[in-house]
Amino acid sequence: MKNGDIYKYGGFQDSNYETVKAFFKKHYELDLNKEKVSTRGWCWGESSWSGPELELKNADQMAFEIQATDIAQVVPTGKNEVALEFHVDDTRDPDDESLVEMRFFIPNEEYASKLKDELIQKSGAASGGGTTICQFLNIPIVLPRGHYDLDMFRSSFKLRGKSFDYTIKYMNVSRMFMLPKPDSVHVSFVLGLDQPVRQGNTAYSFLVMQYDKEREVDDFAINLDDEELEKCKLQKVVNGEKLYAVMGQLFKHMTGKNVVTPCQDFKASNGYNCVRCSHKANDGFLYPLKKSFLFVNKPVMWIRYDDVLAVEFSRADSGFTQTRYFDLKIYRKGEGQPHDFQQMDRSEYNGLIEFIQKAGIRIRNLEGSGLGLGKRSRDDGSSPDGSPDLGDDLPSEDESDDEDYEDAGGADSSSDEDDADEEDEDAASDDEKEKKHKHKHRHHHHHHSHKKEKKRKS
């Protein structure tokens, strides 16, 4: 087309060629030429641009074409490698297959860098598309680790780091959590993604940002109209507001989803809403929310109570007769092995038991755990109902959404029952999904085919 768009039509028979050729000659004075297609099965060739399309040819025969607008992410996986991730059509039939990823190996580093820049520019992955709404600078991200600048656009947001850039559509964000850390210094903002982002060969289904709780924004410009700003309860220029609160409000508005905060029905011995523990070799925090368990930071584990078959408590392995730690095993429906959360302090036992019973979750060995039930004490000397001062920016879940959001001036404090209405997920962990690609030769490519979250190389 004159504006650069390309439309493709298929399903023609050989006998239709002369008819179609005559039509274009008569009405548009255009010649319809035949182009040979490579059928050798070679996975290398020479690339070139034809308008908005990247073409790869083998011996002057067309191997394939890629529309730049179909590219969602351009990820450099090495000095000589570039990975392309494609937009997934959410209207497709679940049984349909679609191309989700392709990788190129380019022997010449200079050309590899040039091709990467061209792909980013032509696909629009550089800008995220549209006018910039706002920009957050130097945001610490725990998963995937690094410091990034975050640009928010109308339909997507972009993370710009030293080595990796990610453009993520708001519709790809499935759930959000704003979690105060027990160190009284940091707040974590967790984003769950339907389609994971990749850093090298590792896929991440959750992003975990971590801010200083007291970090504020000054002279922070927001490019939204007055009506949208009123919905966000923000001004054109924000001064003196907490960073995490402003970001939570903007993400709630742009995604149309609630930001879940900790459940006030559970209090740990230190007054916070989480329990320190370890999962496998990773130290972290388990948050018992209203409708789910959430473990952060690595890997992020999100387990809905509706998916829990039962839980089991056990005394932590120790050479001593008495131990101050216990373990919690969570059995999910349809899974043979439990999720183990270990090294929980004994002082958290009674509080967890009480909360889990109120949540209606079956406890397999309540009487046989060997830990006993006793009065829970607090190391800080506060009362069982006491809690450290978190300020007004993180309201509790048991208030209404509107009051929370207005009073907090920050992230919405909704329960995670909204997530329960969304599609069921068989797994919600951010366990690293590693896929090795070792076939490397002159400018070759790998195809990945998507079928029900599965990939196939051809």
CSV table of C-alpha atoms in Angstrom, one decimal:
chain,number,residue,atom,x,y,z
A,1,MET,CA,0.0,0.0,0.0
A,2,LYS,CA,1.1,3.6,-0.4
A,3,ASN,CA,1.3,4.1,3.4
A,4,GLY,CA,3.6,1.1,3.7
A,5,ASP,CA,1.1,-1.4,4.9
A,6,ILE,CA,1.2,-4.9,3.4
A,7,TYR,CA,-1.9,-7.2,2.9
A,8,LYS,CA,-1.4,-10.8,2.1
A,9,TYR,CA,-4.0,-13.2,0.6
A,10,GLY,CA,-3.6,-17.0,0.3
A,11,GLY,CA,-5.5,-20.0,-1.0
A,12,PHE,CA,-5.2,-19.3,-4.7
A,13,GLN,CA,-5.0,-22.1,-7.2
A,14,ASP,CA,-2.5,-22.0,-10.1
A,15,SER,CA,-5.3,-21.6,-12.6
A,16,ASN,CA,-6.2,-18.2,-10.9
A,17,TYR,CA,-2.9,-16.6,-11.7
A,18,GLU,CA,-3.7,-15.3,-15.1
A,19,THR,CA,-7.1,-13.9,-14.0
A,20,VAL,CA,-5.6,-12.1,-11.0
A,21,LYS,CA,-2.7,-10.8,-13.1
A,22,ALA,CA,-5.1,-9.3,-15.7
A,23,PHE,CA,-7.2,-7.7,-13.0
A,24,PHE,CA,-4.2,-5.8,-11.5
A,25,LYS,CA,-2.9,-4.8,-14.9
A,26,LYS,CA,-6.3,-3.5,-16.0
A,27,HIS,CA,-7.3,-1.6,-12.9
A,28,TYR,CA,-4.0,-0.5,-11.3
A,29,GLU,CA,-1.5,-0.9,-14.2
A,30,LEU,CA,0.6,-3.1,-12.0
A,31,ASP,CA,2.5,-6.3,-13.0
A,32,LEU,CA,1.9,-9.4,-10.9
A,33,ASN,CA,5.2,-11.2,-10.7
A,34,LYS,CA,5.9,-14.7,-9.5
A,35,GLU,CA,8.6,-15.2,-6.9
A,36,LYS,CA,10.3,-18.5,-6.3
A,37,VAL,CA,10.1,-19.8,-2.8
A,38,SER,CA,13.0,-21.8,-1.3
A,39,THR,CA,12.1,-25.4,-0.5
A,40,ARG,CA,15.6,-26.7,0.3
A,41,GLY,CA,15.0,-26.6,4.0
A,42,TRP,CA,18.1,-24.5,4.7
A,43,CYS,CA,18.1,-22.5,7.9
A,44,TRP,CA,20.5,-19.8,6.8
A,45,GLY,CA,20.6,-17.1,4.2
A,46,GLU,CA,20.9,-13.4,3.4
A,47,SER,CA,18.6,-10.9,5.1
A,48,SER,CA,17.3,-7.6,3.7
A,49,TRP,CA,14.5,-5.1,4.3
A,50,SER,CA,11.6,-4.6,1.9
A,51,GLY,CA,9.7,-1.8,3.4
A,52,PRO,CA,8.4,-2.9,6.8
A,53,GLU,CA,9.3,-6.6,6.1
A,54,LEU,CA,12.5,-8.5,6.9
A,55,GLU,CA,13.2,-11.0,4.2
A,56,LEU,CA,15.6,-14.0,4.3
A,57,LYS,CA,16.6,-15.5,1.0
A,58,ASN,CA,18.5,-18.7,0.1
A,59,ALA,CA,20.2,-18.5,-3.2
A,60,ASP,CA,17.9,-15.6,-4.2
A,61,GLN,CA,14.8,-17.6,-3.3
A,62,MET,CA,12.5,-16.5,-0.6
A,63,ALA,CA,12.8,-18.5,2.6
A,64,PHE,CA,10.5,-16.4,4.8
A,65,GLU,CA,9.3,-12.8,5.5
A,66,ILE,CA,8.7,-11.2,8.9
A,67,GLN,CA,6.4,-8.2,9.4
A,68,ALA,CA,8.1,-5.7,11.7
A,69,THR,CA,4.7,-5.0,13.4
A,70,ASP,CA,4.4,-8.6,14.5
A,71,ILE,CA,7.5,-8.3,16.7
A,72,ALA,CA,6.8,-7.8,20.4
A,73,GLN,CA,10.4,-7.9,21.7
A,74,VAL,CA,13.9,-7.8,20.3
A,75,VAL,CA,16.3,-9.5,22.8
A,76,PRO,CA,20.0,-9.7,22.3
A,77,THR,CA,21.0,-13.1,23.7
A,78,GLY,CA,24.7,-12.7,23.0
A,79,LYS,CA,27.1,-10.7,20.9
A,80,ASN,CA,26.2,-12.6,17.8
A,81,GLU,CA,22.6,-13.6,18.6
A,82,VAL,CA,19.3,-11.8,18.4
A,83,ALA,CA,16.0,-13.3,19.6
A,84,LEU,CA,12.6,-12.1,18.3
A,85,GLU,CA,9.4,-12.6,20.3
A,86,PHE,CA,6.1,-12.2,18.5
A,87,HIS,CA,2.8,-10.9,19.6
A,88,VAL,CA,0.4,-13.7,20.6
A,89,ASP,CA,-3.1,-13.4,19.2
A,90,ASP,CA,-5.4,-13.8,22.2
A,91,THR,CA,-8.4,-14.4,19.9
A,92,ARG,CA,-6.9,-17.6,18.4
A,93,ASP,CA,-8.3,-21.0,19.1
A,94,PRO,CA,-6.5,-22.7,22.1
A,95,ASP,CA,-5.6,-25.6,19.8
A,96,ASP,CA,-4.1,-23.4,17.1
A,97,GLU,CA,-0.4,-23.1,16.6
A,98,SER,CA,1.4,-19.8,16.2
A,99,LEU,CA,5.0,-18.6,15.9
A,100,VAL,CA,6.1,-17.1,19.2
A,101,GLU,CA,9.9,-16.9,19.0
A,102,MET,CA,12.7,-16.9,16.4
A,103,ARG,CA,16.4,-16.7,16.9
A,104,PHE,CA,19.2,-15.5,14.6
A,105,PHE,CA,22.9,-16.2,14.8
A,106,ILE,CA,25.0,-13.7,12.9
A,107,PRO,CA,28.8,-14.3,12.7
A,108,ASN,CA,29.6,-10.7,12.1
A,109,GLU,CA,29.2,-8.8,15.4
A,110,GLU,CA,28.9,-5.4,13.7
A,111,TYR,CA,26.1,-6.6,11.4
A,112,ALA,CA,24.5,-8.4,14.4
A,113,SER,CA,24.3,-5.1,16.3
A,114,LYS,CA,23.1,-3.2,13.2
A,115,LEU,CA,20.3,-5.8,12.6
A,116,LYS,CA,19.2,-5.6,16.2
A,117,ASP,CA,19.0,-1.8,16.0
A,118,GLU,CA,17.0,-2.0,12.8
A,119,LEU,CA,14.6,-4.6,14.2
A,120,ILE,CA,14.0,-2.4,17.3
A,121,GLN,CA,13.4,0.7,15.3
A,122,LYS,CA,11.1,-0.8,12.6
A,123,SER,CA,9.1,-2.8,15.1
A,124,GLY,CA,8.4,0.1,17.3
A,125,ALA,CA,9.9,-1.7,20.3
A,126,ALA,CA,12.2,1.2,20.9
A,127,SER,CA,9.4,3.7,21.8
A,128,GLY,CA,6.7,1.4,23.1
A,129,GLY,CA,4.3,3.2,20.8
A,130,GLY,CA,2.5,6.5,21.3
A,131,THR,CA,3.1,9.4,23.5
A,132,THR,CA,5.0,9.0,26.8
A,133,ILE,CA,2.7,9.4,29.8
A,134,CYS,CA,5.5,9.5,32.4
A,135,GLN,CA,9.0,8.2,33.1
A,136,PHE,CA,10.4,6.6,36.3
A,137,LEU,CA,14.2,6.7,36.5
A,138,ASN,CA,16.6,4.2,38.1
A,139,ILE,CA,14.1,1.6,39.3
A,140,PRO,CA,15.7,-1.3,41.1
A,141,ILE,CA,14.3,-4.6,39.9
A,142,VAL,CA,15.0,-7.8,41.8
A,143,LEU,CA,13.6,-10.2,39.2
A,144,PRO,CA,15.1,-10.0,36.6
A,145,ARG,CA,17.9,-8.3,38.4
A,146,GLY,CA,19.1,-4.9,37.3
A,147,HIS,CA,18.3,-1.1,37.4
A,148,TYR,CA,15.9,0.1,34.8
A,149,ASP,CA,14.2,3.2,33.6
A,150,LEU,CA,10.4,2.7,33.2
A,151,ASP,CA,8.5,4.6,30.5
A,152,MET,CA,4.7,4.4,30.5
A,153,PHE,CA,2.7,4.7,27.3
A,154,ARG,CA,-0.9,4.3,26.4
A,155,SER,CA,-1.0,0.6,25.6
A,156,SER,CA,2.3,-0.6,27.1
A,157,PHE,CA,5.3,0.2,29.3
A,158,LYS,CA,8.9,-0.1,28.6
A,159,LEU,CA,11.8,-1.1,30.8
A,160,ARG,CA,15.2,0.2,29.6
A,161,GLY,CA,18.3,-1.4,31.2
A,162,LYS,CA,22.0,-1.5,30.4
A,163,SER,CA,21.8,-4.8,28.6
A,164,PHE,CA,18.1,-5.6,28.1
A,165,ASP,CA,15.0,-3.7,27.1
A,166,TYR,CA,11.5,-4.9,27.5
A,167,THR,CA,8.2,-3.6,26.0
A,168,ILE,CA,5.2,-5.1,27.9
A,169,LYS,CA,1.6,-4.5,27.0
A,170,TYR,CA,-0.7,-3.6,29.9
A,171,MET,CA,-3.1,-6.4,28.7
A,172,ASN,CA,-0.2,-8.8,29.4
A,173,VAL,CA,-0.3,-7.9,33.1
A,174,SER,CA,-2.5,-10.5,34.9
A,175,ARG,CA,-2.1,-9.4,38.5
A,176,MET,CA,-0.3,-6.9,40.8
A,177,PHE,CA,0.8,-7.0,44.4
A,178,MET,CA,2.2,-4.2,46.6
A,179,LEU,CA,4.1,-5.7,49.5
A,180,PRO,CA,5.8,-4.0,52.5
A,181,LYS,CA,9.0,-5.8,53.4
A,182,PRO,CA,9.7,-6.6,57.1
A,183,ASP,CA,12.9,-4.6,57.1
A,184,SER,CA,10.7,-1.5,57.4
A,185,VAL,CA,12.8,0.0,54.5
A,186,HIS,CA,11.6,-1.5,51.3
A,187,VAL,CA,8.3,-2.1,49.4
A,188,SER,CA,8.0,-4.7,46.6
A,189,PHE,CA,5.8,-4.2,43.6
A,190,VAL,CA,5.1,-7.5,41.9
A,191,LEU,CA,3.7,-7.8,38.4
A,192,GLY,CA,2.4,-11.2,37.1
A,193,LEU,CA,2.6,-11.6,33.3
A,194,ASP,CA,0.5,-13.9,31.1
A,195,GLN,CA,3.3,-14.0,28.5
A,196,PRO,CA,6.8,-14.1,30.3
A,197,VAL,CA,9.7,-11.9,29.4
A,198,ARG,CA,13.1,-13.4,28.7
A,199,GLN,CA,16.6,-12.5,29.7
A,200,GLY,CA,18.9,-14.7,27.7
A,201,ASN,CA,17.6,-18.3,28.0
A,202,THR,CA,15.5,-17.6,31.2
A,203,ALA,CA,11.8,-16.7,31.2
A,204,TYR,CA,10.2,-14.6,33.9
A,205,SER,CA,6.5,-14.8,34.5
A,206,PHE,CA,6.8,-12.2,37.3
A,207,LEU,CA,8.5,-8.9,37.6
A,208,VAL,CA,9.6,-7.8,41.1
A,209,MET,CA,10.4,-4.1,41.7
A,210,GLN,CA,11.8,-3.1,45.0
A,211,TYR,CA,11.8,0.6,46.2
A,212,ASP,CA,12.9,2.4,49.2
A,213,LYS,CA,9.7,3.0,51.2
A,214,GLU,CA,10.5,6.6,51.8
A,215,ARG,CA,11.6,7.5,48.2
A,216,GLU,CA,9.5,10.3,46.9
A,217,VAL,CA,8.9,11.9,43.4
A,218,ASP,CA,9.4,15.6,42.8
A,219,ASP,CA,8.4,17.6,39.8
A,220,PHE,CA,7.0,14.4,38.3
A,221,ALA,CA,5.1,15.2,35.2
A,222,ILE,CA,2.1,13.0,34.1
A,223,ASN,CA,0.8,13.4,30.6
A,224,LEU,CA,-2.9,12.5,31.2
A,225,ASP,CA,-6.0,14.6,30.7
A,226,ASP,CA,-7.8,16.0,33.8
A,227,GLU,CA,-10.5,13.3,33.8
A,228,GLU,CA,-7.9,10.5,33.9
A,229,LEU,CA,-5.9,12.4,36.6
A,230,GLU,CA,-9.0,12.6,38.7
A,231,LYS,CA,-9.5,8.9,38.5
A,232,CYS,CA,-5.9,8.3,39.5
A,233,LYS,CA,-6.2,11.0,42.2
A,234,LEU,CA,-3.0,12.6,40.9
A,235,GLN,CA,-2.0,16.0,39.7
A,236,LYS,CA,-0.3,17.1,36.4
A,237,VAL,CA,2.9,17.6,38.3
A,238,VAL,CA,3.4,15.5,41.5
A,239,ASN,CA,5.6,16.6,44.4
A,240,GLY,CA,6.4,14.9,47.7
A,241,GLU,CA,4.4,11.7,47.0
A,242,LYS,CA,5.8,8.2,47.6
A,243,LEU,CA,7.2,6.6,44.5
A,244,TYR,CA,5.5,3.2,45.1
A,245,ALA,CA,2.2,4.9,45.7
A,246,VAL,CA,2.3,6.9,42.5
A,247,MET,CA,3.4,3.9,40.4
A,248,GLY,CA,0.7,1.8,41.9
A,249,GLN,CA,-2.0,4.3,41.1
A,250,LEU,CA,-0.8,4.6,37.5
A,251,PHE,CA,-0.5,0.9,36.9
A,252,LYS,CA,-4.0,0.4,38.3
A,253,HIS,CA,-5.4,3.0,35.9
A,254,MET,CA,-3.6,1.8,32.8
A,255,THR,CA,-4.2,-2.0,33.4
A,256,GLY,CA,-7.7,-1.7,34.8
A,257,LYS,CA,-6.7,-4.2,37.5
A,258,ASN,CA,-6.5,-3.9,41.3
A,259,VAL,CA,-3.3,-3.8,43.2
A,260,VAL,CA,-3.4,-6.4,46.0
A,261,THR,CA,-1.9,-5.5,49.3
A,262,PRO,CA,-1.3,-7.8,52.3
A,263,CYS,CA,-4.1,-9.3,54.3
A,264,GLN,CA,-4.5,-7.7,57.7
A,265,ASP,CA,-6.1,-10.9,59.1
A,266,PHE,CA,-2.7,-12.4,59.4
A,267,LYS,CA,0.0,-10.9,61.6
A,268,ALA,CA,3.5,-12.4,62.1
A,269,SER,CA,5.3,-12.2,65.4
A,270,ASN,CA,7.1,-9.0,64.2
A,271,GLY,CA,3.7,-7.4,63.3
A,272,TYR,CA,4.1,-7.7,59.6
A,273,ASN,CA,1.9,-9.7,57.2
A,274,CYS,CA,4.5,-12.2,56.1
A,275,VAL,CA,6.7,-15.0,57.4
A,276,ARG,CA,10.4,-15.4,56.6
A,277,CYS,CA,11.2,-18.8,55.2
A,278,SER,CA,13.1,-20.5,52.4
A,279,HIS,CA,12.0,-22.4,49.3
A,280,LYS,CA,14.6,-24.8,48.2
A,281,ALA,CA,17.9,-22.9,48.4
A,282,ASN,CA,16.2,-19.4,48.2
A,283,ASP,CA,15.5,-17.2,51.2
A,284,GLY,CA,12.3,-15.1,51.0
A,285,PHE,CA,8.9,-14.2,52.5
A,286,LEU,CA,5.6,-16.0,52.4
A,287,TYR,CA,2.6,-13.7,52.3
A,288,PRO,CA,-0.8,-15.3,53.3
A,289,LEU,CA,-3.2,-13.2,51.4
A,290,LYS,CA,-7.0,-13.3,51.5
A,291,LYS,CA,-7.3,-15.7,48.6
A,292,SER,CA,-3.8,-17.0,48.0
A,293,PHE,CA,-0.3,-17.6,49.2
A,294,LEU,CA,2.5,-15.5,47.6
A,295,PHE,CA,6.2,-16.2,48.0
A,296,VAL,CA,8.8,-13.6,47.0
A,297,ASN,CA,11.4,-13.0,45.7
A,298,LYS,CA,13.0,-15.9,43.8
A,299,PRO,CA,11.2,-17.7,42.5
A,300,VAL,CA,7.9,-16.0,42.8
A,301,MET,CA,5.2,-18.5,43.8
A,302,TRP,CA,1.5,-17.7,43.6
A,303,ILE,CA,-0.8,-20.4,44.9
A,304,ARG,CA,-4.6,-19.8,45.1
A,305,TYR,CA,-6.4,-21.3,48.1
A,306,ASP,CA,-8.9,-22.8,45.8
A,307,ASP,CA,-6.1,-24.8,44.2
A,308,VAL,CA,-4.8,-26.1,47.6
A,309,LEU,CA,-5.6,-29.7,48.4
A,310,ALA,CA,-4.1,-29.6,51.9
A,311,VAL,CA,-1.2,-28.3,53.9
A,312,GLU,CA,1.1,-30.1,56.3
A,313,PHE,CA,3.3,-28.8,59.2
A,314,SER,CA,6.4,-30.6,60.3
A,315,ARG,CA,9.3,-29.9,62.7
A,316,ALA,CA,12.4,-28.7,60.9
A,317,ASP,CA,15.2,-31.3,60.6
A,318,SER,CA,17.6,-30.8,63.5
A,319,GLY,CA,20.1,-32.8,65.5
A,320,PHE,CA,18.7,-31.2,68.7
A,321,THR,CA,15.6,-32.5,70.5
A,322,GLN,CA,14.1,-29.0,70.5
A,323,THR,CA,14.2,-26.8,67.4
A,324,ARG,CA,12.9,-23.3,66.9
A,325,TYR,CA,12.0,-23.8,63.3
A,326,PHE,CA,9.2,-25.7,61.4
A,327,ASP,CA,8.3,-26.4,57.8
A,328,LEU,CA,5.1,-25.9,55.8
A,329,LYS,CA,4.2,-28.1,52.9
A,330,ILE,CA,1.5,-27.0,50.5
A,331,TYR,CA,-0.1,-29.7,48.3
A,332,ARG,CA,-1.8,-28.4,45.1
A,333,LYS,CA,-4.6,-30.2,43.4
A,334,GLY,CA,-3.3,-32.3,40.5
A,335,GLU,CA,0.4,-32.2,41.6
A,336,GLY,CA,2.2,-35.1,43.2
A,337,GLN,CA,4.9,-33.2,45.0
A,338,PRO,CA,4.3,-30.4,47.6
A,339,HIS,CA,5.7,-27.0,47.6
A,340,ASP,CA,8.1,-26.8,50.7
A,341,PHE,CA,8.5,-23.7,52.7
A,342,GLN,CA,11.2,-24.3,55.3
A,343,GLN,CA,12.9,-22.7,58.3
A,344,MET,CA,9.9,-20.8,59.6
A,345,ASP,CA,10.3,-19.5,63.1
A,346,ARG,CA,8.4,-21.4,65.8
A,347,SER,CA,6.8,-18.2,67.0
A,348,GLU,CA,4.8,-18.0,63.7
A,349,TYR,CA,3.3,-21.5,64.1
A,350,ASN,CA,0.1,-20.6,66.0
A,351,GLY,CA,-0.6,-17.5,63.9
A,352,LEU,CA,-0.3,-19.6,60.7
A,353,ILE,CA,-2.5,-22.4,62.0
A,354,GLU,CA,-5.2,-20.0,63.0
A,355,PHE,CA,-5.2,-18.2,59.7
A,356,ILE,CA,-5.1,-21.3,57.6
A,357,GLN,CA,-8.0,-22.8,59.5
A,358,LYS,CA,-10.1,-19.6,59.0
A,359,ALA,CA,-9.3,-19.7,55.3
A,360,GLY,CA,-10.9,-23.2,55.2
A,361,ILE,CA,-7.8,-25.0,54.1
A,362,ARG,CA,-7.4,-28.6,55.3
A,363,ILE,CA,-4.4,-29.3,57.6
A,364,ARG,CA,-3.3,-32.9,57.4
A,365,ASN,CA,-1.4,-33.3,60.6
A,366,LEU,CA,-2.6,-30.7,63.0
A,367,GLU,CA,-2.3,-33.0,66.0
A,368,GLY,CA,0.8,-34.9,64.9
A,369,SER,CA,3.1,-32.1,64.0
A,370,GLY,CA,4.8,-32.2,67.4
A,371,LEU,CA,5.0,-28.5,67.7
A,372,GLY,CA,2.2,-27.9,70.1
A,373,LEU,CA,-0.1,-24.9,70.5
A,374,GLY,CA,0.9,-22.2,72.8
A,375,LYS,CA,0.5,-18.5,73.4
A,376,ARG,CA,2.3,-16.6,70.7
A,377,SER,CA,4.9,-14.1,71.9
A,378,ARG,CA,6.4,-11.2,70.0
A,379,ASP,CA,10.1,-10.4,69.9
A,380,ASP,CA,9.4,-6.7,69.8
A,381,GLY,CA,7.2,-6.9,72.9
A,382,SER,CA,4.1,-5.6,71.1
A,383,SER,CA,0.6,-6.9,71.7
A,384,PRO,CA,-0.8,-9.7,69.5
A,385,ASP,CA,-2.9,-7.2,67.6
A,386,GLY,CA,-0.1,-4.6,67.3
A,387,SER,CA,1.8,-3.9,64.2
A,388,PRO,CA,4.6,-1.5,63.2
A,389,ASP,CA,3.6,1.8,61.6
A,390,LEU,CA,3.4,1.5,57.9
A,391,GLY,CA,2.1,4.9,57.3
A,392,ASP,CA,-1.1,5.7,55.4
A,393,ASP,CA,0.2,4.7,52.0
A,394,LEU,CA,-0.5,1.0,52.4
A,395,PRO,CA,-4.1,0.6,53.6
A,396,SER,CA,-5.5,-2.7,54.8
A,397,GLU,CA,-7.5,-5.1,52.6
A,398,ASP,CA,-10.6,-5.1,54.8
A,399,GLU,CA,-11.5,-1.5,53.8
A,400,SER,CA,-13.4,-0.7,50.7
A,401,ASP,CA,-11.5,-0.1,47.5
A,402,ASP,CA,-12.6,3.5,47.0
A,403,GLU,CA,-11.8,4.5,50.5
A,404,ASP,CA,-8.4,2.7,50.4
A,405,TYR,CA,-7.3,4.4,47.2
A,406,GLU,CA,-8.4,7.9,48.2
A,407,ASP,CA,-7.0,7.7,51.8
A,408,ALA,CA,-3.8,6.0,50.8
A,409,GLY,CA,-2.8,8.2,48.0
A,410,GLY,CA,-1.2,5.1,46.8
A,411,ALA,CA,-1.7,1.6,45.5
A,412,ASP,CA,-5.2,0.2,45.7
A,413,SER,CA,-5.7,-2.1,48.6
A,414,SER,CA,-8.0,-4.8,47.2
A,415,SER,CA,-8.2,-8.4,48.1
A,416,ASP,CA,-6.8,-10.9,45.7
A,417,GLU,CA,-10.2,-12.5,45.1
A,418,ASP,CA,-10.4,-10.5,41.9
A,419,ASP,CA,-7.7,-12.8,40.6
A,420,ALA,CA,-9.8,-15.8,41.5
A,421,ASP,CA,-12.3,-14.7,38.8
A,422,GLU,CA,-9.7,-14.9,36.1
A,423,GLU,CA,-8.7,-18.0,34.3
A,424,ASP,CA,-7.3,-20.8,36.4
A,425,GLU,CA,-3.6,-21.4,36.1
A,426,ASP,CA,-1.9,-24.8,36.7
A,427,ALA,CA,1.2,-23.1,38.0
A,428,ALA,CA,2.1,-19.6,39.0
A,429,SER,CA,5.7,-19.8,39.9
A,430,ASP,CA,8.5,-17.9,38.3
A,431,ASP,CA,10.8,-21.0,38.2
A,432,GLU,CA,13.4,-20.3,35.6
A,433,LYS,CA,12.5,-21.9,32.3
A,434,GLU,CA,15.7,-22.6,30.5
A,435,LYS,CA,15.8,-23.5,26.9
A,436,LYS,CA,19.3,-24.1,25.3
A,437,HIS,CA,19.9,-23.3,21.7
A,438,LYS,CA,23.2,-24.7,20.5
A,439,HIS,CA,22.8,-24.8,16.7
A,440,LYS,CA,25.0,-22.0,15.5
A,441,HIS,CA,26.1,-21.5,11.9
A,442,ARG,CA,26.0,-18.8,9.3
A,443,HIS,CA,23.0,-16.5,9.8
A,444,HIS,CA,20.7,-19.3,10.8
A,445,HIS,CA,17.4,-19.1,12.6
A,446,HIS,CA,15.3,-21.1,15.1
A,447,HIS,CA,11.5,-21.2,14.9
A,448,HIS,CA,9.4,-21.8,18.0
A,449,SER,CA,5.8,-22.8,17.6
A,450,HIS,CA,3.2,-22.2,20.3
A,451,LYS,CA,0.4,-24.6,21.2
A,452,LYS,CA,-1.2,-24.3,24.6
A,453,GLU,CA,1.9,-22.7,26.1
A,454,LYS,CA,4.1,-25.4,24.5
A,455,LYS,CA,7.0,-24.7,22.0
A,456,ARG,CA,8.2,-26.8,19.1
A,457,LYS,CA,11.3,-26.3,17.0
A,458,SER,CA,11.1,-27.1,13.3
